Amino acid sequence: MEYCMSEYLRMSGVYWGLTVMDLMGQLHRMNKDEILEFVKPCQHECGGISASIGHDPHLLYTLSAVQILTLYNSLHVIDVDKVVEYVKSLQQPDGSFAGDQWGEIDTRFSFCAVATLALLGRLDAVDIDKAVEFVLSCMNFDGGFGCRPGSESHAGQIYCCTGFLAITGQLHQVNADLLGWWLCERQLPSGGLNGRPEKLPDVCYSWWVLASLKIIGRLHWIDREKLEHFILACQDEETGGFADRPGDMVDPFHTLFGIAGLSLLGNEQIKPVNPVFCMPEEVPRRINVKLELLN
Amino acid sequence: MAESEEEISVLIERVVKDITNAFKKNPDIDEIGLIPCPEARCNRSPIVLVENKLGIESWCIKFLLPYVHNKLLQYKLRKKWLEQDVLTDVTRTLLLLNPDFATAWNVRKELVLSGTIEPIQDLYLAKLALTKFPKSPETWIHRRWVLQKLTQEASLPCLVNKGSTGVELSEKLQQIVQEEMKVCTEAAGRYPSNYNAWSHRIWVLQHIAKCNVKVLLDELSSTENWVSMHISDHSGFHYRQFLLKSLLAARSLPNNALTTLSLLHSEQICSLPKGEKDFQERQKTDMSHLCVKELALCTDLIETYTGHEALWCHR
């Protein structure tokens, strides 16, 4: 039943599991063939990829699938040209991206679009200038970004937008000091990070906030020791997985972001993680993806 | 209690029928919930309808959900055709249990497009799902799609020039907007700092109400009480910032530019009253008056409830 409940995001779930294993140098313990066999039939005629077989295609799962195949160096399993066509078809006249054929606009989808194309080496397929224009129109007075123009700043959206600007080479448009301040204000006395003022800390924000800070060159503005202490407290002694906060139920999502957060903080037991793609640094490097972060 | 596969499918079909009948019997159901109940009580339906509340006993979920889930996927994979009314019932059952199952909402989009489902039915279903899952992103996304469909109809009048009080939304649009405000308020009350509810609220004002000044002003006054009672709700305060900013943008335009920008079909352009200069002066002072009021509200709340970050951010 739990499997049914979460099937709508299965492709992302597989990506979370594989990535955290690879970060710990344990990717070989996963069943590569089975996974490739799962991904292939999820590509639809339009080129887009769904979360699971029989589900509808969407940019979110298209990115997750491309990330999985990149980890396994197996992009040939799908029709890459069709993926590019699909992403291209979702760009709107104002530069924004819809998530799928039904038209919902969100800066998360701008990130998914360019991240997918960057991993495929096909950024030229869309109007980057217009895409940038739209993302910048979502910048708020506090330096942060929301899901659409006028929406509240949110750490998850900020991660997507700074990642987007890193990929499109436009980080100079960010007010790094202002945004950096907003981001490091997310740290609470417990050491953990939240996503917005007055919210509870959550280990996944250790990723969204930390990665954003790394991208804009302000990682040192966080108290690293206290954050590390918080993340480790979220690990469950029995299962080894991580929960959103100490004592709660563990899941693969929070486990990945806990480990990735620790990697950004310099933990030497974990491979260095790329802050834009949330994959081991060696992976985007292997395929020559160009990224320039702020200092 | 071992049950054969056939017995289970008979049971589930009955449960789905019970849910459909519950809605037929009571079109005013306004809340759904799960009733913790580990075991079936001989032959009684797990669907419980009390006043306007629909409950599902928890024991049946582990049978019900995988069954309807797979039924829908068999249809999607073209392994088993389903009639439109069956699809309607199956997707409704699924979405009341798991509203983040986007593919199920998409099936309903197709049913709306083919005329099998009325848009307003899905606004109702989404509203119900939000009583139990107030954050559900896919539910809000589906709502936006339905609203776009509803307001796209060419025959739907948008704006009416009411002369002295300026441009107002047509009655139909006003009703739609008010209902959205209500749904957002309820969802915001069910989950603190509900980002998805508030960003939906902003979307409605931008795309359905087209940032109509009267609506913005009404919202400013009607949310004042709410934020005073939810002072840690950063989203609520951000909403007021959005209202003030939008009012500022609307009012710094000269009067006839404002009218042109609005979607009036008629060719009349509001002729400028003789006292236009006075009118613009009044608008400026109106705006600063609003800001002063907002600052006063903020100060009052800060003094009453010390130490709330959201209030200082709002300032």
Coordinates of C-alpha atoms in Angstrom, one line a residue:
Chain A
M1 CA 0.0 0.0 0.0
E2 CA 2.8 2.4 0.8
Y3 CA 4.3 1.4 -2.5
C4 CA 1.1 2.5 -4.2
M5 CA 0.9 5.7 -2.3
S6 CA 4.4 6.8 -3.4
E7 CA 4.4 5.4 -6.9
Y8 CA 3.5 8.8 -8.3
L9 CA 7.1 9.8 -7.6
R10 CA 8.9 6.5 -8.1
M11 CA 11.5 7.8 -10.6
S12 CA 12.6 10.5 -8.2
G13 CA 12.7 7.9 -5.4
V14 CA 15.0 5.7 -7.5
Y15 CA 17.2 8.8 -8.2
W16 CA 17.4 9.6 -4.4
G17 CA 18.4 6.0 -3.6
L18 CA 21.0 5.6 -6.3
T19 CA 22.6 9.0 -5.7
V20 CA 23.0 8.5 -1.9
M21 CA 24.5 5.0 -2.6
D22 CA 26.9 6.5 -5.1
L23 CA 27.9 9.3 -2.7
M24 CA 28.8 6.6 -0.2
G25 CA 30.7 4.6 -2.9
Q26 CA 28.1 1.8 -2.9
L27 CA 26.4 2.1 -6.2
H28 CA 27.5 -1.4 -7.2
R29 CA 25.1 -2.8 -4.7
M30 CA 22.1 -1.7 -6.7
N31 CA 20.7 -3.7 -9.6
K32 CA 21.6 -1.7 -12.6
D33 CA 19.9 -3.8 -15.2
E34 CA 16.6 -3.9 -13.4
I35 CA 16.7 -0.2 -13.0
L36 CA 17.4 0.5 -16.7
E37 CA 14.6 -1.9 -17.6
F38 CA 12.3 0.2 -15.4
V39 CA 13.3 3.5 -16.9
K40 CA 13.0 2.6 -20.5
P41 CA 9.2 2.0 -20.7
C42 CA 8.6 5.2 -18.8
Q43 CA 9.4 7.3 -21.8
H44 CA 6.3 8.3 -23.6
E45 CA 5.7 9.1 -27.3
C46 CA 6.0 12.8 -26.6
G47 CA 9.5 12.2 -25.3
G48 CA 8.7 13.0 -21.7
I49 CA 9.3 10.5 -18.9
S50 CA 6.9 9.5 -16.2
A51 CA 7.4 8.6 -12.6
S52 CA 6.5 5.0 -13.2
I53 CA 4.9 2.8 -15.9
G54 CA 1.5 3.9 -16.9
H55 CA 1.8 7.3 -15.2
D56 CA 1.8 10.6 -17.1
P57 CA 5.1 12.2 -18.3
H58 CA 6.4 15.3 -16.4
L59 CA 9.5 17.4 -16.3
L60 CA 10.2 16.4 -12.7
Y61 CA 10.5 12.8 -13.6
T62 CA 12.2 13.4 -16.9
L63 CA 15.1 15.1 -15.0
S64 CA 15.2 12.3 -12.4
A65 CA 15.4 9.7 -15.2
V66 CA 18.2 11.6 -17.0
Q67 CA 20.1 11.8 -13.7
I68 CA 19.7 8.1 -13.1
L69 CA 20.9 7.2 -16.6
T70 CA 23.8 9.7 -16.3
L71 CA 24.9 8.0 -13.1
Y72 CA 24.9 4.7 -15.0
N73 CA 26.4 6.2 -18.1
S74 CA 23.4 4.7 -20.0
L75 CA 21.6 7.5 -21.8
H76 CA 21.3 5.3 -24.9
V77 CA 18.4 3.4 -23.1
I78 CA 16.1 6.3 -24.0
D79 CA 15.5 8.5 -27.0
V80 CA 17.5 11.6 -26.1
D81 CA 16.4 13.7 -29.0
K82 CA 12.8 13.2 -28.0
V83 CA 13.6 14.2 -24.5
V84 CA 15.1 17.5 -25.8
E85 CA 12.0 18.0 -28.0
Y86 CA 9.7 17.5 -25.0
V87 CA 11.6 20.0 -22.8
K88 CA 11.6 22.5 -25.7
S89 CA 7.9 22.1 -26.2
L90 CA 7.2 23.1 -22.6
Q91 CA 8.8 26.6 -22.8
Q92 CA 6.2 29.4 -22.8
P93 CA 6.4 32.8 -24.6
D94 CA 7.4 34.5 -21.4
G95 CA 10.4 32.2 -21.0
S96 CA 8.9 30.1 -18.2
F97 CA 8.4 26.3 -18.4
A98 CA 5.3 24.3 -17.8
G99 CA 5.7 21.1 -15.9
D100 CA 3.8 19.1 -18.5
Q101 CA 1.1 19.5 -21.2
W102 CA -1.4 20.7 -18.7
G103 CA 0.4 24.0 -18.2
E104 CA 1.4 24.6 -14.6
I105 CA 4.2 27.2 -14.3
D106 CA 6.8 27.1 -11.6
T107 CA 10.5 28.0 -11.3
R108 CA 11.1 24.4 -10.2
F109 CA 10.3 23.5 -13.8
S110 CA 12.7 26.1 -15.2
F111 CA 15.4 24.3 -13.2
C112 CA 14.3 20.9 -14.3
A113 CA 14.4 22.0 -17.9
V114 CA 17.9 23.4 -18.0
A115 CA 19.3 20.8 -15.7
T116 CA 18.0 18.1 -18.0
L117 CA 19.4 19.8 -21.1
A118 CA 22.7 20.5 -19.5
L119 CA 23.2 16.8 -18.6
L120 CA 22.4 16.0 -22.3
G121 CA 24.6 18.8 -23.6
R122 CA 21.7 20.4 -25.4
L123 CA 21.1 23.8 -23.6
D124 CA 21.0 25.4 -27.1
A125 CA 17.5 23.8 -27.6
V126 CA 15.6 26.5 -25.7
D127 CA 15.6 30.3 -25.5
I128 CA 17.9 30.7 -22.6
D129 CA 17.7 34.5 -22.5
K130 CA 13.9 34.4 -22.1
A131 CA 14.2 31.6 -19.6
V132 CA 16.6 33.8 -17.5
E133 CA 14.2 36.8 -17.8
F134 CA 11.4 34.8 -16.3
V135 CA 13.4 33.4 -13.4
L136 CA 14.8 36.9 -12.6
S137 CA 11.2 38.2 -12.6
C138 CA 10.6 35.8 -9.6
M139 CA 13.3 37.5 -7.5
N140 CA 11.9 39.2 -4.4
F141 CA 12.9 42.2 -2.4
D142 CA 14.7 40.0 0.1
G143 CA 16.9 38.5 -2.6
G144 CA 15.1 35.2 -2.6
F145 CA 12.9 33.5 -5.2
G146 CA 9.4 32.1 -5.3
C147 CA 7.6 29.7 -7.5
R148 CA 6.1 32.4 -9.7
P149 CA 6.4 36.2 -10.0
G150 CA 5.0 37.7 -6.7
S151 CA 5.3 34.5 -4.7
E152 CA 7.0 34.2 -1.3
S153 CA 10.7 33.4 -1.1
H154 CA 11.2 29.7 -0.3
A155 CA 14.5 27.8 0.2
G156 CA 13.5 25.1 -2.2
Q157 CA 12.6 27.6 -4.9
I158 CA 15.8 29.5 -4.2
Y159 CA 17.8 26.3 -4.7
C160 CA 16.1 25.8 -8.1
C161 CA 16.7 29.4 -9.2
T162 CA 20.3 29.7 -8.1
G163 CA 20.9 26.3 -9.7
F164 CA 19.2 27.5 -12.8
L165 CA 21.3 30.7 -12.9
A166 CA 24.5 28.7 -12.3
I167 CA 23.7 26.5 -15.3
T168 CA 22.8 29.5 -17.5
G169 CA 25.9 31.4 -16.4
Q170 CA 23.9 34.3 -14.8
L171 CA 24.8 34.2 -11.2
H172 CA 26.1 37.7 -11.3
Q173 CA 22.4 38.8 -11.4
V174 CA 21.9 37.5 -7.8
N175 CA 22.5 39.9 -4.9
A176 CA 24.7 37.4 -3.1
D177 CA 25.1 39.3 0.1
L178 CA 21.3 39.9 0.5
L179 CA 20.4 36.4 -0.4
G180 CA 23.2 34.9 1.6
W181 CA 21.9 36.8 4.7
W182 CA 18.3 35.5 4.1
L183 CA 19.7 31.9 3.7
C184 CA 21.9 31.9 6.8
E185 CA 19.0 33.3 8.8
R186 CA 17.5 29.9 8.2
Q187 CA 19.8 28.4 10.8
L188 CA 18.1 27.9 14.2
P189 CA 19.6 27.6 17.7
S190 CA 19.4 23.8 17.3
G191 CA 21.8 24.1 14.4
G192 CA 19.2 22.9 11.9
L193 CA 18.0 24.9 8.9
N194 CA 14.4 25.8 8.0
G195 CA 12.9 26.8 4.7
R196 CA 11.3 30.1 5.7
P197 CA 11.0 32.4 8.7
E198 CA 9.3 30.7 11.8
K199 CA 9.2 27.2 10.3
L200 CA 10.7 24.1 11.9
P201 CA 14.1 22.9 10.9
D202 CA 14.2 20.0 8.4
V203 CA 17.1 18.0 7.2
C204 CA 16.1 18.5 3.5
Y205 CA 16.7 22.2 4.0
S206 CA 20.2 21.4 5.0
W207 CA 20.5 20.6 1.3
W208 CA 18.3 23.4 -0.3
V209 CA 19.9 26.1 1.8
L210 CA 23.4 24.8 1.9
A211 CA 23.6 24.1 -1.8
S212 CA 22.3 27.6 -2.5
L213 CA 24.9 29.1 -0.2
K214 CA 27.6 27.1 -1.9
I215 CA 26.4 28.2 -5.4
I216 CA 26.5 31.9 -4.4
G217 CA 29.8 31.5 -2.5
R218 CA 28.6 32.1 1.0
L219 CA 28.8 28.7 2.5
H220 CA 31.0 30.0 5.3
W221 CA 28.1 32.2 6.6
I222 CA 26.6 29.1 8.3
D223 CA 27.7 27.6 11.6
R224 CA 29.0 24.3 10.1
E225 CA 29.6 22.5 13.4
K226 CA 26.1 23.1 14.7
L227 CA 24.5 22.1 11.4
E228 CA 26.6 18.9 11.2
H229 CA 25.5 18.1 14.7
F230 CA 21.9 18.6 13.7
I231 CA 22.1 16.4 10.6
L232 CA 23.8 13.6 12.5
A233 CA 21.1 13.8 15.2
C234 CA 18.5 13.1 12.4
Q235 CA 20.1 9.8 11.7
D236 CA 18.3 6.8 13.2
E237 CA 20.6 4.5 15.1
E238 CA 18.7 1.3 14.2
T239 CA 18.0 1.8 10.4
G240 CA 20.9 4.1 9.6
G241 CA 18.5 6.3 7.5
F242 CA 17.8 10.0 8.1
A243 CA 14.5 11.6 9.1
D244 CA 13.4 15.2 8.7
R245 CA 14.2 15.9 12.3
P246 CA 15.5 13.9 15.2
G247 CA 13.2 11.1 16.3
D248 CA 10.9 11.0 13.2
M249 CA 10.5 8.3 10.6
V250 CA 13.3 7.9 8.1
D251 CA 12.9 7.9 4.3
P252 CA 15.2 7.9 1.2
F253 CA 14.5 11.5 0.5
H254 CA 15.8 12.9 3.8
T255 CA 18.6 10.3 3.8
L256 CA 19.9 11.6 0.5
F257 CA 19.8 15.2 1.6
G258 CA 21.3 14.5 5.0
I259 CA 24.3 12.8 3.3
A260 CA 24.6 15.4 0.6
G261 CA 24.5 18.1 3.2
L262 CA 27.3 16.4 5.2
S263 CA 29.3 16.2 2.0
L264 CA 29.0 19.9 1.4
L265 CA 30.2 20.5 4.9
G266 CA 33.3 18.6 4.1
N267 CA 32.7 15.1 5.5
E268 CA 35.5 12.9 4.2
Q269 CA 33.6 9.6 4.3
I270 CA 31.3 10.9 1.6
K271 CA 32.2 11.8 -2.1
P272 CA 32.2 15.5 -2.9
V273 CA 28.7 16.4 -4.1
N274 CA 27.9 18.8 -6.9
P275 CA 25.6 21.5 -5.4
V276 CA 23.7 22.2 -8.6
F277 CA 22.8 18.7 -9.7
C278 CA 22.9 16.9 -6.3
M279 CA 25.1 14.1 -7.8
P280 CA 28.7 13.1 -7.0
E281 CA 30.9 15.9 -8.4
E282 CA 32.7 13.4 -10.6
V283 CA 29.5 12.7 -12.7
P284 CA 28.9 16.2 -14.2
R285 CA 32.7 16.5 -14.6
R286 CA 32.8 13.2 -16.5
I287 CA 30.3 14.6 -19.1
N288 CA 31.9 18.0 -19.2
V289 CA 29.1 20.1 -17.9
K290 CA 30.3 23.7 -17.5
L291 CA 29.4 25.3 -14.2
E292 CA 30.7 28.5 -12.6
L293 CA 29.8 29.2 -9.1
L294 CA 30.3 32.5 -7.2
N295 CA 33.2 32.9 -4.9
Chain B
M1 CA -9.3 -14.2 7.8
A2 CA -8.2 -15.4 4.4
E3 CA -10.1 -13.9 1.5
S4 CA -9.8 -14.9 -2.1
E5 CA -8.9 -12.4 -4.7
E6 CA -12.4 -12.6 -6.1
E7 CA -13.9 -11.9 -2.7
I8 CA -11.7 -8.9 -2.3
S9 CA -12.6 -7.4 -5.6
V10 CA -16.3 -7.9 -4.9
L11 CA -15.8 -6.1 -1.6
I12 CA -13.8 -3.2 -3.1
E13 CA -16.3 -2.7 -5.9
R14 CA -19.0 -2.4 -3.2
V15 CA -16.9 0.1 -1.3
V16 CA -16.4 2.2 -4.4
K17 CA -20.1 2.1 -5.0
D18 CA -20.8 3.1 -1.4
I19 CA -18.6 6.1 -1.8
T20 CA -20.4 7.1 -5.0
N21 CA -23.8 6.7 -3.4
A22 CA -22.7 8.7 -0.4
F23 CA -22.1 11.7 -2.7
K24 CA -25.4 11.1 -4.5
K25 CA -27.2 10.9 -1.2
N26 CA -25.5 14.0 0.3
P27 CA -24.2 16.6 -2.2
D28 CA -23.1 18.8 0.7
I29 CA -20.3 16.6 2.1
D30 CA -17.8 19.1 3.3
E31 CA -15.0 17.0 4.9
I32 CA -13.4 13.6 4.5
G33 CA -11.4 11.7 7.1
L34 CA -10.0 8.3 8.0
I35 CA -11.6 6.4 10.9
P36 CA -9.0 4.4 12.9
C37 CA -10.5 1.0 12.8
P38 CA -8.2 -2.0 12.6
E39 CA -10.8 -4.6 11.8
A40 CA -13.9 -4.9 9.7
R41 CA -17.1 -5.2 11.7
C42 CA -19.1 -8.1 10.1
N43 CA -20.7 -7.0 6.8
R44 CA -20.9 -3.3 7.7
S45 CA -19.6 -0.9 5.0
P46 CA -16.4 0.9 5.8
I47 CA -18.0 4.0 4.4
V48 CA -19.5 6.1 7.2
L49 CA -21.6 9.2 6.4
V50 CA -22.5 11.4 9.4
E51 CA -24.1 14.8 8.7
N52 CA -21.8 16.3 6.2
K53 CA -18.7 14.3 7.0
L54 CA -17.5 11.2 5.1
G55 CA -15.4 8.7 6.9
I56 CA -13.5 5.7 5.6
E57 CA -12.6 3.0 8.1
S58 CA -8.8 2.4 8.0
W59 CA -8.9 -1.4 7.7
C60 CA -10.2 -1.3 4.1
I61 CA -7.5 1.1 2.8
K62 CA -4.8 -1.6 2.3
F63 CA -7.3 -3.4 0.0
L64 CA -9.0 -0.4 -1.5
L65 CA -6.0 1.6 -2.5
P66 CA -4.0 -0.9 -4.4
Y67 CA -7.1 -2.2 -6.2
V68 CA -8.4 1.1 -7.5
H69 CA -4.8 2.2 -8.2
N70 CA -4.1 -0.8 -10.4
K71 CA -7.5 -0.5 -12.0
L72 CA -6.6 3.0 -13.2
L73 CA -3.2 1.9 -14.4
Q74 CA -4.6 -1.0 -16.4
Y75 CA -6.8 1.6 -18.1
K76 CA -3.9 3.9 -18.8
L77 CA -1.8 1.0 -20.1
R78 CA -4.7 0.2 -22.4
K79 CA -5.0 -3.3 -20.9
K80 CA -8.6 -2.8 -19.7
W81 CA -11.1 -0.2 -21.0
L82 CA -13.2 1.6 -18.4
E83 CA -16.4 3.5 -19.1
Q84 CA -16.4 7.2 -18.3
D85 CA -18.7 6.9 -15.2
V86 CA -16.5 4.1 -13.8
L87 CA -13.4 6.3 -14.4
T88 CA -15.1 9.1 -12.6
D89 CA -15.8 6.9 -9.6
V90 CA -12.4 5.3 -9.6
T91 CA -10.4 8.5 -9.8
R92 CA -12.6 10.1 -7.1
T93 CA -11.9 7.3 -4.7
L94 CA -8.2 7.4 -5.5
L95 CA -7.9 11.1 -5.1
L96 CA -9.7 11.2 -1.8
L97 CA -7.1 8.7 -0.5
N98 CA -4.0 10.0 -2.4
P99 CA -4.5 13.4 -4.0
D100 CA -0.8 13.7 -5.0
F101 CA -1.4 11.0 -7.6
A102 CA -1.2 13.5 -10.5
T103 CA -2.0 11.0 -13.2
A104 CA -5.5 10.5 -11.6
W105 CA -6.1 14.2 -11.7
N106 CA -5.1 14.2 -15.4
V107 CA -7.6 11.5 -16.2
R108 CA -10.2 13.8 -14.7
K109 CA -8.9 16.7 -16.9
E110 CA -9.7 14.5 -19.9
L111 CA -13.1 13.8 -18.5
V112 CA -13.7 17.5 -18.1
L113 CA -12.6 18.2 -21.6
S114 CA -14.9 15.5 -23.0
G115 CA -17.8 17.0 -21.0
T116 CA -18.3 14.0 -18.7
I117 CA -17.4 16.0 -15.6
E118 CA -18.4 19.6 -15.0
P119 CA -15.5 21.8 -13.9
I120 CA -17.4 22.7 -10.8
Q121 CA -17.4 19.0 -9.7
D122 CA -13.7 19.0 -9.6
L123 CA -13.5 22.2 -7.7
Y124 CA -15.7 20.4 -5.2
L125 CA -13.6 17.2 -5.2
A126 CA -10.4 19.3 -4.8
K127 CA -11.9 21.2 -1.9
L128 CA -12.7 18.0 -0.2
A129 CA -9.3 16.5 -0.7
L130 CA -7.8 19.7 0.8
T131 CA -9.8 19.2 4.0
K132 CA -7.6 16.2 4.7
F133 CA -4.5 17.2 2.7
P134 CA -4.3 21.0 2.9
K135 CA -0.9 21.2 1.3
S136 CA -1.3 18.7 -1.6
P137 CA 0.5 20.4 -4.4
E138 CA -1.2 18.4 -7.2
T139 CA -4.6 19.3 -5.8
W140 CA -3.8 23.1 -6.0
I141 CA -2.3 22.6 -9.5
H142 CA -5.5 20.8 -10.7
R143 CA -7.6 23.6 -9.2
R144 CA -5.7 26.2 -11.2
W145 CA -6.3 24.2 -14.4
V146 CA -10.0 23.9 -13.7
L147 CA -10.2 27.7 -12.9
Q148 CA -8.5 28.5 -16.1
K149 CA -10.9 26.3 -18.0
L150 CA -13.9 27.9 -16.3
T151 CA -12.8 31.5 -17.0
Q152 CA -11.6 30.9 -20.5
E153 CA -15.1 30.5 -21.9
A154 CA -15.6 33.3 -24.3
S155 CA -19.1 34.1 -23.1
L156 CA -17.9 34.8 -19.5
P157 CA -18.0 38.5 -18.8
C158 CA -15.0 39.7 -16.8
L159 CA -15.1 43.3 -15.9
V160 CA -17.9 45.8 -15.5
N161 CA -17.4 49.5 -15.3
K162 CA -19.3 50.7 -12.3
G163 CA -18.5 54.4 -12.9
S164 CA -17.9 56.1 -9.5
T165 CA -16.6 53.0 -7.8
G166 CA -14.4 52.1 -10.7
V167 CA -14.0 48.8 -12.5
E168 CA -15.4 45.7 -10.8
L169 CA -15.4 42.0 -11.6
S170 CA -18.6 40.5 -13.0
E171 CA -20.8 38.8 -10.5
K172 CA -19.8 35.3 -11.8
L173 CA -16.1 36.1 -11.5
Q174 CA -16.6 37.6 -8.0
Q175 CA -18.3 34.4 -6.9
I176 CA -15.4 32.3 -8.2
V177 CA -12.8 34.5 -6.6
Q178 CA -14.6 34.6 -3.2
E179 CA -14.9 30.8 -3.2
E180 CA -11.2 30.5 -3.9
M181 CA -10.4 32.9 -1.0
K182 CA -12.6 30.8 1.2
V183 CA -10.8 27.5 0.2
C184 CA -7.4 29.1 0.7
T185 CA -8.4 30.5 4.2
E186 CA -9.6 27.1 5.3
A187 CA -6.4 25.3 4.0
A188 CA -4.2 28.0 5.6
G189 CA -5.9 27.3 8.9
R190 CA -5.3 23.6 8.7
Y191 CA -1.5 23.8 8.2
P192 CA 0.8 26.6 9.5
S193 CA 2.4 28.8 6.9
N194 CA 0.8 26.8 4.1
Y195 CA 2.9 27.9 1.1
N196 CA 0.8 26.2 -1.5
A197 CA -2.5 27.7 -0.2
W198 CA -1.2 31.2 -0.1
S199 CA 0.7 31.1 -3.5
H200 CA -2.6 29.8 -5.0
R201 CA -4.4 32.7 -3.4
I202 CA -1.9 35.1 -5.1
W203 CA -2.3 33.3 -8.4
V204 CA -6.1 33.7 -8.3
L205 CA -5.8 37.4 -7.7
Q206 CA -3.3 37.7 -10.5
H207 CA -4.9 35.5 -13.1
I208 CA -8.6 35.4 -12.3
A209 CA -9.3 38.7 -10.5
K210 CA -6.6 40.4 -12.7
C211 CA -5.4 42.4 -9.6
N212 CA -8.7 44.4 -9.6
V213 CA -8.3 47.2 -7.1
K214 CA -11.6 46.6 -5.3
V215 CA -10.8 43.0 -4.8
L216 CA -7.3 43.8 -3.5
L217 CA -8.8 46.3 -1.0
D218 CA -11.4 43.8 0.2
E219 CA -8.7 41.2 0.7
L220 CA -6.6 43.7 2.7
S221 CA -9.4 44.3 5.1
S222 CA -10.6 40.7 5.3
T223 CA -7.2 39.2 6.1
E224 CA -6.3 41.7 8.8
N225 CA -8.1 39.7 11.4
W226 CA -6.6 36.4 10.2
V227 CA -3.0 37.5 10.3
S228 CA -3.5 39.0 13.8
M229 CA -4.5 35.5 15.0
H230 CA -1.7 33.7 13.1
I231 CA 1.3 35.9 13.8
S232 CA 3.9 33.2 13.0
D233 CA 2.4 32.7 9.6
H234 CA 5.0 34.2 7.4
S235 CA 2.9 33.4 4.3
G236 CA 0.0 35.4 5.6
F237 CA 2.1 38.5 6.0
H238 CA 3.8 38.0 2.7
Y239 CA 0.3 38.0 1.2
R240 CA -0.4 41.4 2.6
Q241 CA 2.9 42.6 1.1
F242 CA 1.7 41.3 -2.2
L243 CA -1.6 43.2 -1.8
L244 CA 0.0 46.4 -0.9
K245 CA 2.6 46.1 -3.8
S246 CA -0.2 45.4 -6.3
L247 CA -2.2 48.3 -5.1
L248 CA 0.8 50.5 -5.4
A249 CA 1.4 49.3 -9.0
A250 CA -2.3 49.7 -9.9
R251 CA -2.6 53.2 -8.4
S252 CA 0.6 54.7 -9.8
L253 CA -1.0 54.4 -13.2
P254 CA -3.1 57.4 -14.5
N255 CA -6.8 56.7 -14.6
N256 CA -7.3 56.0 -18.3
A257 CA -4.3 53.7 -18.6
L258 CA -5.7 51.6 -15.8
T259 CA -9.0 51.2 -17.7
T260 CA -7.2 50.3 -20.9
L261 CA -5.2 47.6 -19.2
S262 CA -8.3 46.0 -17.9
L263 CA -10.0 43.5 -20.2
L264 CA -13.1 45.6 -21.0
H265 CA -14.5 44.5 -24.4
S266 CA -16.3 47.8 -24.9
E267 CA -14.6 50.6 -26.7
Q268 CA -15.5 53.2 -24.2
I269 CA -12.6 54.6 -22.4
C270 CA -13.3 56.2 -19.1
S271 CA -13.2 59.9 -19.7
L272 CA -11.2 61.7 -17.1
P273 CA -13.3 63.5 -14.5
K274 CA -12.6 67.2 -14.2
G275 CA -11.0 66.6 -10.8
E276 CA -8.4 64.2 -12.2
K277 CA -5.6 65.9 -10.5
D278 CA -7.4 65.8 -7.2
F279 CA -8.2 62.1 -7.9
Q280 CA -4.6 61.3 -8.4
E281 CA -3.6 63.2 -5.3
R282 CA -6.3 61.3 -3.4
Q283 CA -4.9 58.0 -4.7
K284 CA -1.4 58.9 -3.5
T285 CA -2.6 59.8 0.0
D286 CA -4.8 56.7 0.0
M287 CA -1.8 54.5 -0.6
S288 CA 0.4 56.1 2.1
H289 CA -2.7 55.9 4.3
L290 CA -2.8 52.2 3.7
C291 CA 0.9 51.8 4.5
V292 CA 0.6 53.8 7.7
K293 CA -2.3 51.6 8.7
E294 CA -0.2 48.5 8.0
L295 CA 2.7 49.8 10.0
A296 CA 0.4 50.5 12.9
L297 CA -1.0 47.0 12.7
C298 CA 2.5 45.6 12.7
T299 CA 3.6 47.7 15.6
D300 CA 0.5 46.7 17.6
L301 CA 1.1 43.0 16.9
I302 CA 4.8 43.2 17.7
E303 CA 4.0 44.9 21.0
T304 CA 1.4 42.3 21.9
Y305 CA 3.3 39.2 20.8
T306 CA 7.0 39.8 21.3
G307 CA 9.7 37.8 19.5
H308 CA 8.0 36.8 16.3
E309 CA 10.3 36.8 13.4
A310 CA 7.6 37.0 10.8
L311 CA 6.3 40.3 12.1
W312 CA 9.7 41.9 11.9
C313 CA 10.2 40.6 8.3
H314 CA 6.9 42.1 7.4
R315 CA 7.9 45.5 8.7

